[in-house]
């Protein structure tokens, strides 16, 4: 008996069917059967299915003699299922790699609940990917099981059949089947979810929900959308037949009204001549099923009036939106005039010689190089007043105690930026911020550049997508000082930003803690991350790709890497910040962290802590390798797509030829390096030494002090030494080394 029975109804999907079946049959978890139902498809679906069945004994094909529709095709497949769980996969959707294994693990962990709800991502025909907007509901569901009554927010998720697994004996005992029609998921999903005694959640993207450009009934203009009324009648009939579910009627009543109004509001769903009839049927059904004494939500009260009133409200809403757009343009024009007036006025206001304004990572908090400069200023120049710019009050609430701050765009923000003598940032200030004569702008950057930046992106149209390079350079014209940690950075920044700043050979302030850290700092960093005592820590830090929309390409399966490292090792994963809020986290990383397979350190605000905790860094082309080199610990560069990466983004030098350690070109090579000890042999150490000499030249642990003394106070201070300083943190961390080495 297989663990999963995947039922795949097929009709006119020959262009997508192979990809769908491959996504199931190539999963690492193989205890699965596929029941493919050819719903009398007029294209080549039947032949495709037969070919797959001939190649793989796990595939069974059922050819229907007449077209039955999606729901009844699923019904036809259910009696053939022998698995513990049913999974209804639409034939134009695909599973993500590792999805079935993650589902199996979660079911075992929760002792086989009746229903498992998992996450999905919408994938668009033009290449975009967007995670389920309500993914947090799954993340907040907890480790155990629950009921819909205990967590009603689970019903706020898309009420479809394909984002869930169903225990087969539960479905059979309850007699659940799909009705005919085009909204057949509705009278299946609500009864199933309301009846289940134990539901579990999996916070992982397991399915890619294809958003087809055409051909989907739910995005076509047709009277078939009237089917929604009959399907909700079935839902209400189910609840009426079960008195214990009567308390759900107000909830379902509101859901029905919201769903129908959503269909009505879409311009491409109903023919214009049928919209009035659809509204009237919805309103009649809404009145008939309204529970006694139930309060009607404000957004649904329009159903208590006529279609004419609905159209008036719709027109008023559109007109209001138009007025808001015009008002926004007017406010922008007025703001522009006010800014010009303020520019003239502030020219007469003196700068505050003691005021320093800081920002980091687009106003995300006290972070990075600006934070290190701020700390040094508090120590070496206590007379300076430091004010941080944050993006909103929510960010402000997370600041360290007693941190003076302003919110970007507000009146106080304008006052402090107009009067500040020093402005310190690691990205750039908004374009509206004018450069005052006498003010000093210090650009700290975010690390040593490997990939193309600034004006060099003009030669890489894919990499500069969405970037206004001329505007970027206009903002860089305000810089007075550009901090650099090595001659390479100095030359690149002066080339990539052909502006009027001076390069300051200070070193990287944020890396002072790496240079000066010892065993106690390492121990504390590991403790904060939750690393078990005695474990060796392997940090995997991939960067984003410009050749893939959204930037995420999974070059290494972190679950496999964690398993291959074996006992006594902790894998820590830190994604590029641009991937932190996208689908990359949902493709298993959050779930693996929750299960203790690895540590997801993407949200750790201080990258230095993560670097301190690591014994070995595995990265592709992340700038973190330049910072990690200060620790004089082994690095492996995993460059299996170097040619594609450089073709799309561009690089200032060949990292595979001048790497800070061993280089792997495939996962097999990477494992071979770890097993053989080549990751830390004499050649790897020689490469690391050359790399450190080149890229850590100005880092001596006093970079932040140097910025404060020389650029803010105007004092003399010795230049950094000509070569890298061997940090105290080079001392061997606690624990034995379980990676093979000579």
PDB file of N, CA and C in Angstrom, residues 417-497:
ATOM      1  N   UNK A 417      17.585  65.816   8.779  1.00  0.00           N
ATOM      2  CA  UNK A 417      18.419  65.654   7.588  1.00  0.00           C
ATOM      3  C   UNK A 417      18.832  66.998   7.005  1.00  0.00           C
ATOM      4  N   UNK A 418      18.016  68.037   7.222  1.00  0.00           N
ATOM      5  CA  UNK A 418      18.375  69.366   6.734  1.00  0.00           C
ATOM      6  C   UNK A 418      19.505  69.989   7.548  1.00  0.00           C
ATOM      7  N   UNK A 419      19.612  69.615   8.824  1.00  0.00           N
ATOM      8  CA  UNK A 419      20.582  70.274   9.698  1.00  0.00           C
ATOM      9  C   UNK A 419      21.785  69.405  10.041  1.00  0.00           C
ATOM     10  N   UNK A 420      21.761  68.131   9.612  1.00  0.00           N
ATOM     11  CA  UNK A 420      22.850  67.221   9.972  1.00  0.00           C
ATOM     12  C   UNK A 420      24.150  67.613   9.288  1.00  0.00           C
ATOM     13  N   UNK A 421      25.228  67.606  10.053  1.00  0.00           N
ATOM     14  CA  UNK A 421      26.550  67.835   9.469  1.00  0.00           C
ATOM     15  C   UNK A 421      27.112  66.562   8.853  1.00  0.00           C
ATOM     16  N   UNK A 422      26.678  65.390   9.361  1.00  0.00           N
ATOM     17  CA  UNK A 422      27.165  64.118   8.844  1.00  0.00           C
ATOM     18  C   UNK A 422      25.977  63.202   8.559  1.00  0.00           C
ATOM     19  N   UNK A 423      25.997  62.550   7.401  1.00  0.00           N
ATOM     20  CA  UNK A 423      24.986  61.555   7.042  1.00  0.00           C
ATOM     21  C   UNK A 423      25.717  60.277   6.650  1.00  0.00           C
ATOM     22  N   UNK A 424      25.395  59.186   7.350  1.00  0.00           N
ATOM     23  CA  UNK A 424      26.101  57.914   7.173  1.00  0.00           C
ATOM     24  C   UNK A 424      25.093  56.865   6.716  1.00  0.00           C
ATOM     25  N   UNK A 425      25.373  56.210   5.588  1.00  0.00           N
ATOM     26  CA  UNK A 425      24.428  55.240   5.030  1.00  0.00           C
ATOM     27  C   UNK A 425      25.207  54.144   4.313  1.00  0.00           C
ATOM     28  N   UNK A 426      24.614  52.941   4.230  1.00  0.00           N
ATOM     29  CA  UNK A 426      25.281  51.877   3.465  1.00  0.00           C
ATOM     30  C   UNK A 426      24.560  51.567   2.159  1.00  0.00           C
ATOM     31  N   UNK A 427      23.465  52.288   1.884  1.00  0.00           N
ATOM     32  CA  UNK A 427      22.832  52.194   0.563  1.00  0.00           C
ATOM     33  C   UNK A 427      22.797  53.597  -0.021  1.00  0.00           C
ATOM     34  N   UNK A 428      21.655  54.251  -0.014  1.00  0.00           N
ATOM     35  CA  UNK A 428      21.585  55.606  -0.535  1.00  0.00           C
ATOM     36  C   UNK A 428      20.406  56.323   0.089  1.00  0.00           C
ATOM     37  N   UNK A 429      20.505  57.628   0.116  1.00  0.00           N
ATOM     38  CA  UNK A 429      19.408  58.429   0.639  1.00  0.00           C
ATOM     39  C   UNK A 429      18.379  58.677  -0.455  1.00  0.00           C
ATOM     40  N   UNK A 430      17.101  58.893  -0.079  1.00  0.00           N
ATOM     41  CA  UNK A 430      16.081  59.175  -1.100  1.00  0.00           C
ATOM     42  C   UNK A 430      16.464  60.372  -1.954  1.00  0.00           C
ATOM     43  N   UNK A 431      15.963  60.383  -3.181  1.00  0.00           N
ATOM     44  CA  UNK A 431      16.319  61.445  -4.106  1.00  0.00           C
ATOM     45  C   UNK A 431      15.917  62.824  -3.642  1.00  0.00           C
ATOM     46  N   UNK A 432      14.860  62.927  -2.813  1.00  0.00           N
ATOM     47  CA  UNK A 432      14.389  64.238  -2.366  1.00  0.00           C
ATOM     48  C   UNK A 432      15.325  64.892  -1.356  1.00  0.00           C
ATOM     49  N   UNK A 433      16.252  64.117  -0.793  1.00  0.00           N
ATOM     50  CA  UNK A 433      17.162  64.680   0.194  1.00  0.00           C
ATOM     51  C   UNK A 433      18.265  65.456  -0.533  1.00  0.00           C
ATOM     52  N   UNK A 434      18.302  66.760  -0.303  1.00  0.00           N
ATOM     53  CA  UNK A 434      19.277  67.612  -0.991  1.00  0.00           C
ATOM     54  C   UNK A 434      20.595  67.647  -0.227  1.00  0.00           C
ATOM     55  N   UNK A 435      21.668  67.836  -0.973  1.00  0.00           N
ATOM     56  CA  UNK A 435      23.009  67.948  -0.386  1.00  0.00           C
ATOM     57  C   UNK A 435      23.276  69.405  -0.029  1.00  0.00           C
ATOM     58  N   UNK A 436      23.446  69.647   1.270  1.00  0.00           N
ATOM     59  CA  UNK A 436      23.713  71.017   1.719  1.00  0.00           C
ATOM     60  C   UNK A 436      25.208  71.303   1.733  1.00  0.00           C
ATOM     61  N   UNK A 437      25.595  72.496   1.353  1.00  0.00           N
ATOM     62  CA  UNK A 437      27.012  72.866   1.454  1.00  0.00           C
ATOM     63  C   UNK A 437      27.495  72.715   2.893  1.00  0.00           C
ATOM     64  N   UNK A 438      28.603  72.034   3.059  1.00  0.00           N
ATOM     65  CA  UNK A 438      29.164  71.838   4.395  1.00  0.00           C
ATOM     66  C   UNK A 438      28.795  70.514   5.022  1.00  0.00           C
ATOM     67  N   UNK A 439      27.724  69.864   4.562  1.00  0.00           N
ATOM     68  CA  UNK A 439      27.371  68.555   5.117  1.00  0.00           C
ATOM     69  C   UNK A 439      28.291  67.497   4.520  1.00  0.00           C
ATOM     70  N   UNK A 440      28.537  66.440   5.287  1.00  0.00           N
ATOM     71  CA  UNK A 440      29.459  65.377   4.881  1.00  0.00           C
ATOM     72  C   UNK A 440      28.683  64.068   4.768  1.00  0.00           C
ATOM     73  N   UNK A 441      28.642  63.522   3.572  1.00  0.00           N
ATOM     74  CA  UNK A 441      27.959  62.248   3.340  1.00  0.00           C
ATOM     75  C   UNK A 441      28.995  61.137   3.284  1.00  0.00           C
ATOM     76  N   UNK A 442      28.826  60.147   4.154  1.00  0.00           N
ATOM     77  CA  UNK A 442      29.752  59.017   4.221  1.00  0.00           C
ATOM     78  C   UNK A 442      29.021  57.771   3.730  1.00  0.00           C
ATOM     79  N   UNK A 443      29.480  57.218   2.624  1.00  0.00           N
ATOM     80  CA  UNK A 443      28.899  56.000   2.047  1.00  0.00           C
ATOM     81  C   UNK A 443      29.756  54.809   2.473  1.00  0.00           C
ATOM     82  N   UNK A 444      29.162  53.909   3.241  1.00  0.00           N
ATOM     83  CA  UNK A 444      29.935  52.779   3.768  1.00  0.00           C
ATOM     84  C   UNK A 444      29.909  51.562   2.858  1.00  0.00           C
ATOM     85  N   UNK A 445      28.924  51.484   1.944  1.00  0.00           N
ATOM     86  CA  UNK A 445      28.705  50.309   1.090  1.00  0.00           C
ATOM     87  C   UNK A 445      28.303  49.104   1.951  1.00  0.00           C
ATOM     88  N   UNK A 446      28.172  47.957   1.292  1.00  0.00           N
ATOM     89  CA  UNK A 446      27.745  46.749   2.006  1.00  0.00           C
ATOM     90  C   UNK A 446      28.742  45.602   1.882  1.00  0.00           C
ATOM     91  N   UNK A 447      29.942  45.889   1.425  1.00  0.00           N
ATOM     92  CA  UNK A 447      30.929  44.836   1.320  1.00  0.00           C
ATOM     93  C   UNK A 447      31.769  44.993   0.066  1.00  0.00           C
ATOM     94  N   UNK A 448      32.643  44.048  -0.145  1.00  0.00           N
ATOM     95  CA  UNK A 448      33.530  44.062  -1.310  1.00  0.00           C
ATOM     96  C   UNK A 448      32.779  43.559  -2.535  1.00  0.00           C
ATOM     97  N   UNK A 449      32.854  44.284  -3.647  1.00  0.00           N
ATOM     98  CA  UNK A 449      32.065  43.892  -4.826  1.00  0.00           C
ATOM     99  C   UNK A 449      32.747  42.812  -5.660  1.00  0.00           C
ATOM    100  N   UNK A 450      32.022  41.753  -5.944  1.00  0.00           N
ATOM    101  CA  UNK A 450      32.427  40.759  -6.932  1.00  0.00           C
ATOM    102  C   UNK A 450      31.628  40.969  -8.215  1.00  0.00           C
ATOM    103  N   UNK A 451      30.306  41.142  -8.072  1.00  0.00           N
ATOM    104  CA  UNK A 451      29.450  41.307  -9.247  1.00  0.00           C
ATOM    105  C   UNK A 451      29.356  42.776  -9.646  1.00  0.00           C
ATOM    106  N   UNK A 452      28.969  43.024 -10.877  1.00  0.00           N
ATOM    107  CA  UNK A 452      28.888  44.382 -11.402  1.00  0.00           C
ATOM    108  C   UNK A 452      27.949  45.249 -10.565  1.00  0.00           C
ATOM    109  N   UNK A 453      28.326  46.507 -10.433  1.00  0.00           N
ATOM    110  CA  UNK A 453      27.560  47.483  -9.674  1.00  0.00           C
ATOM    111  C   UNK A 453      27.461  48.784 -10.470  1.00  0.00           C
ATOM    112  N   UNK A 454      26.542  49.658 -10.055  1.00  0.00           N
ATOM    113  CA  UNK A 454      26.462  51.007 -10.573  1.00  0.00           C
ATOM    114  C   UNK A 454      26.425  51.100 -12.077  1.00  0.00           C
ATOM    115  N   UNK A 455      27.270  51.987 -12.628  1.00  0.00           N
ATOM    116  CA  UNK A 455      27.285  52.241 -14.066  1.00  0.00           C
ATOM    117  C   UNK A 455      27.688  51.014 -14.865  1.00  0.00           C
ATOM    118  N   UNK A 456      28.404  50.067 -14.253  1.00  0.00           N
ATOM    119  CA  UNK A 456      28.789  48.862 -14.979  1.00  0.00           C
ATOM    120  C   UNK A 456      27.578  48.008 -15.348  1.00  0.00           C
ATOM    121  N   UNK A 457      26.457  48.211 -14.655  1.00  0.00           N
ATOM    122  CA  UNK A 457      25.244  47.461 -14.972  1.00  0.00           C
ATOM    123  C   UNK A 457      24.641  47.888 -16.306  1.00  0.00           C
ATOM    124  N   UNK A 458      25.068  49.027 -16.833  1.00  0.00           N
ATOM    125  CA  UNK A 458      24.551  49.460 -18.130  1.00  0.00           C
ATOM    126  C   UNK A 458      24.864  48.439 -19.221  1.00  0.00           C
ATOM    127  N   UNK A 459      25.887  47.631 -19.001  1.00  0.00           N
ATOM    128  CA  UNK A 459      26.243  46.600 -19.977  1.00  0.00           C
ATOM    129  C   UNK A 459      25.502  45.288 -19.736  1.00  0.00           C
ATOM    130  N   UNK A 460      24.703  45.238 -18.675  1.00  0.00           N
ATOM    131  CA  UNK A 460      23.969  44.022 -18.336  1.00  0.00           C
ATOM    132  C   UNK A 460      22.484  44.362 -18.171  1.00  0.00           C
ATOM    133  N   UNK A 461      21.741  44.417 -19.277  1.00  0.00           N
ATOM    134  CA  UNK A 461      20.339  44.875 -19.192  1.00  0.00           C
ATOM    135  C   UNK A 461      19.469  44.013 -18.290  1.00  0.00           C
ATOM    136  N   UNK A 462      19.746  42.711 -18.231  1.00  0.00           N
ATOM    137  CA  UNK A 462      18.942  41.865 -17.350  1.00  0.00           C
ATOM    138  C   UNK A 462      19.179  42.163 -15.890  1.00  0.00           C
ATOM    139  N   UNK A 463      20.430  42.433 -15.531  1.00  0.00           N
ATOM    140  CA  UNK A 463      20.771  42.694 -14.138  1.00  0.00           C
ATOM    141  C   UNK A 463      20.275  44.047 -13.666  1.00  0.00           C
ATOM    142  N   UNK A 464      20.146  45.012 -14.575  1.00  0.00           N
ATOM    143  CA  UNK A 464      19.713  46.345 -14.148  1.00  0.00           C
ATOM    144  C   UNK A 464      18.205  46.530 -14.296  1.00  0.00           C
ATOM    145  N   UNK A 465      17.469  45.424 -14.527  1.00  0.00           N
ATOM    146  CA  UNK A 465      16.015  45.511 -14.673  1.00  0.00           C
ATOM    147  C   UNK A 465      15.395  46.175 -13.445  1.00  0.00           C
ATOM    148  N   UNK A 466      14.651  47.246 -13.672  1.00  0.00           N
ATOM    149  CA  UNK A 466      14.027  47.960 -12.570  1.00  0.00           C
ATOM    150  C   UNK A 466      14.909  48.981 -11.899  1.00  0.00           C
ATOM    151  N   UNK A 467      16.158  49.112 -12.324  1.00  0.00           N
ATOM    152  CA  UNK A 467      17.088  50.075 -11.724  1.00  0.00           C
ATOM    153  C   UNK A 467      17.257  51.281 -12.641  1.00  0.00           C
ATOM    154  N   UNK A 468      17.182  52.459 -12.054  1.00  0.00           N
ATOM    155  CA  UNK A 468      17.423  53.696 -12.783  1.00  0.00           C
ATOM    156  C   UNK A 468      18.875  54.088 -12.519  1.00  0.00           C
ATOM    157  N   UNK A 469      19.780  53.655 -13.403  1.00  0.00           N
ATOM    158  CA  UNK A 469      21.202  53.886 -13.169  1.00  0.00           C
ATOM    159  C   UNK A 469      21.542  55.377 -13.139  1.00  0.00           C
ATOM    160  N   UNK A 470      21.036  56.200 -14.083  1.00  0.00           N
ATOM    161  CA  UNK A 470      21.332  57.641 -13.976  1.00  0.00           C
ATOM    162  C   UNK A 470      20.893  58.253 -12.654  1.00  0.00           C
ATOM    163  N   UNK A 471      19.709  57.858 -12.148  1.00  0.00           N
ATOM    164  CA  UNK A 471      19.253  58.370 -10.857  1.00  0.00           C
ATOM    165  C   UNK A 471      20.169  57.880  -9.736  1.00  0.00           C
ATOM    166  N   UNK A 472      20.628  56.626  -9.849  1.00  0.00           N
ATOM    167  CA  UNK A 472      21.553  56.070  -8.870  1.00  0.00           C
ATOM    168  C   UNK A 472      22.830  56.914  -8.801  1.00  0.00           C
ATOM    169  N   UNK A 473      23.318  57.324  -9.957  1.00  0.00           N
ATOM    170  CA  UNK A 473      24.544  58.124  -9.995  1.00  0.00           C
ATOM    171  C   UNK A 473      24.301  59.541  -9.481  1.00  0.00           C
ATOM    172  N   UNK A 474      23.119  60.079  -9.742  1.00  0.00           N
ATOM    173  CA  UNK A 474      22.806  61.420  -9.198  1.00  0.00           C
ATOM    174  C   UNK A 474      22.814  61.387  -7.677  1.00  0.00           C
ATOM    175  N   UNK A 475      22.337  60.314  -7.114  1.00  0.00           N
ATOM    176  CA  UNK A 475      22.362  60.200  -5.653  1.00  0.00           C
ATOM    177  C   UNK A 475      23.794  60.018  -5.157  1.00  0.00           C
ATOM    178  N   UNK A 476      24.588  59.276  -5.909  1.00  0.00           N
ATOM    179  CA  UNK A 476      25.985  59.083  -5.518  1.00  0.00           C
ATOM    180  C   UNK A 476      26.791  60.369  -5.624  1.00  0.00           C
ATOM    181  N   UNK A 477      26.310  61.336  -6.396  1.00  0.00           N
ATOM    182  CA  UNK A 477      26.988  62.629  -6.482  1.00  0.00           C
ATOM    183  C   UNK A 477      27.030  63.338  -5.127  1.00  0.00           C
ATOM    184  N   UNK A 478      26.196  62.909  -4.188  1.00  0.00           N
ATOM    185  CA  UNK A 478      26.170  63.551  -2.865  1.00  0.00           C
ATOM    186  C   UNK A 478      27.229  62.981  -1.925  1.00  0.00           C
ATOM    187  N   UNK A 479      27.858  61.853  -2.300  1.00  0.00           N
ATOM    188  CA  UNK A 479      28.845  61.246  -1.416  1.00  0.00           C
ATOM    189  C   UNK A 479      30.081  62.141  -1.303  1.00  0.00           C
ATOM    190  N   UNK A 480      30.606  62.236  -0.093  1.00  0.00           N
ATOM    191  CA  UNK A 480      31.909  62.879   0.118  1.00  0.00           C
ATOM    192  C   UNK A 480      32.998  61.847   0.318  1.00  0.00           C
ATOM    193  N   UNK A 481      32.668  60.764   1.049  1.00  0.00           N
ATOM    194  CA  UNK A 481      33.655  59.724   1.343  1.00  0.00           C
ATOM    195  C   UNK A 481      33.059  58.355   1.028  1.00  0.00           C
ATOM    196  N   UNK A 482      33.858  57.511   0.420  1.00  0.00           N
ATOM    197  CA  UNK A 482      33.488  56.127   0.112  1.00  0.00           C
ATOM    198  C   UNK A 482      34.449  55.217   0.863  1.00  0.00           C
ATOM    199  N   UNK A 483      33.939  54.459   1.833  1.00  0.00           N
ATOM    200  CA  UNK A 483      34.798  53.603   2.651  1.00  0.00           C
ATOM    201  C   UNK A 483      35.204  52.356   1.867  1.00  0.00           C
ATOM    202  N   UNK A 484      36.462  51.985   1.968  1.00  0.00           N
ATOM    203  CA  UNK A 484      36.941  50.797   1.265  1.00  0.00           C
ATOM    204  C   UNK A 484      37.801  49.962   2.204  1.00  0.00           C
ATOM    205  N   UNK A 485      37.781  48.643   1.959  1.00  0.00           N
ATOM    206  CA  UNK A 485      38.568  47.705   2.768  1.00  0.00           C
ATOM    207  C   UNK A 485      39.775  47.180   2.017  1.00  0.00           C
ATOM    208  N   UNK A 486      39.880  47.531   0.735  1.00  0.00           N
ATOM    209  CA  UNK A 486      40.984  47.021  -0.075  1.00  0.00           C
ATOM    210  C   UNK A 486      41.082  47.847  -1.350  1.00  0.00           C
ATOM    211  N   UNK A 487      42.186  47.701  -2.053  1.00  0.00           N
ATOM    212  CA  UNK A 487      42.390  48.463  -3.285  1.00  0.00           C
ATOM    213  C   UNK A 487      41.421  48.049  -4.379  1.00  0.00           C
ATOM    214  N   UNK A 488      41.043  46.779  -4.395  1.00  0.00           N
ATOM    215  CA  UNK A 488      40.052  46.318  -5.378  1.00  0.00           C
ATOM    216  C   UNK A 488      38.753  47.108  -5.238  1.00  0.00           C
ATOM    217  N   UNK A 489      38.247  47.236  -4.001  1.00  0.00           N
ATOM    218  CA  UNK A 489      37.007  47.985  -3.784  1.00  0.00           C
ATOM    219  C   UNK A 489      37.166  49.447  -4.191  1.00  0.00           C
ATOM    220  N   UNK A 490      38.298  50.016  -3.858  1.00  0.00           N
ATOM    221  CA  UNK A 490      38.540  51.414  -4.203  1.00  0.00           C
ATOM    222  C   UNK A 490      38.423  51.627  -5.713  1.00  0.00           C
ATOM    223  N   UNK A 491      39.065  50.754  -6.469  1.00  0.00           N
ATOM    224  CA  UNK A 491      39.043  50.908  -7.921  1.00  0.00           C
ATOM    225  C   UNK A 491      37.654  50.640  -8.494  1.00  0.00           C
ATOM    226  N   UNK A 492      36.950  49.638  -7.962  1.00  0.00           N
ATOM    227  CA  UNK A 492      35.625  49.311  -8.479  1.00  0.00           C
ATOM    228  C   UNK A 492      34.631  50.429  -8.201  1.00  0.00           C
ATOM    229  N   UNK A 493      34.613  50.944  -6.952  1.00  0.00           N
ATOM    230  CA  UNK A 493      33.639  51.993  -6.631  1.00  0.00           C
ATOM    231  C   UNK A 493      33.899  53.250  -7.458  1.00  0.00           C
ATOM    232  N   UNK A 494      35.160  53.573  -7.691  1.00  0.00           N
ATOM    233  CA  UNK A 494      35.454  54.763  -8.482  1.00  0.00           C
ATOM    234  C   UNK A 494      35.085  54.563  -9.952  1.00  0.00           C
ATOM    235  N   UNK A 495      35.100  53.329 -10.403  1.00  0.00           N
ATOM    236  CA  UNK A 495      34.691  53.025 -11.773  1.00  0.00           C
ATOM    237  C   UNK A 495      33.166  52.934 -11.883  1.00  0.00           C
ATOM    238  N   UNK A 496      32.534  52.215 -10.927  1.00  0.00           N
ATOM    239  CA  UNK A 496      31.094  51.982 -11.000  1.00  0.00           C
ATOM    240  C   UNK A 496      30.284  53.228 -10.670  1.00  0.00           C
ATOM    241  N   UNK A 497      30.853  54.132  -9.871  1.00  0.00           N
ATOM    242  CA  UNK A 497      30.178  55.386  -9.503  1.00  0.00           C
ATOM    243  C   UNK A 497      31.106  56.549  -9.860  1.00  0.00           C
TER     244      UNK A 497
END
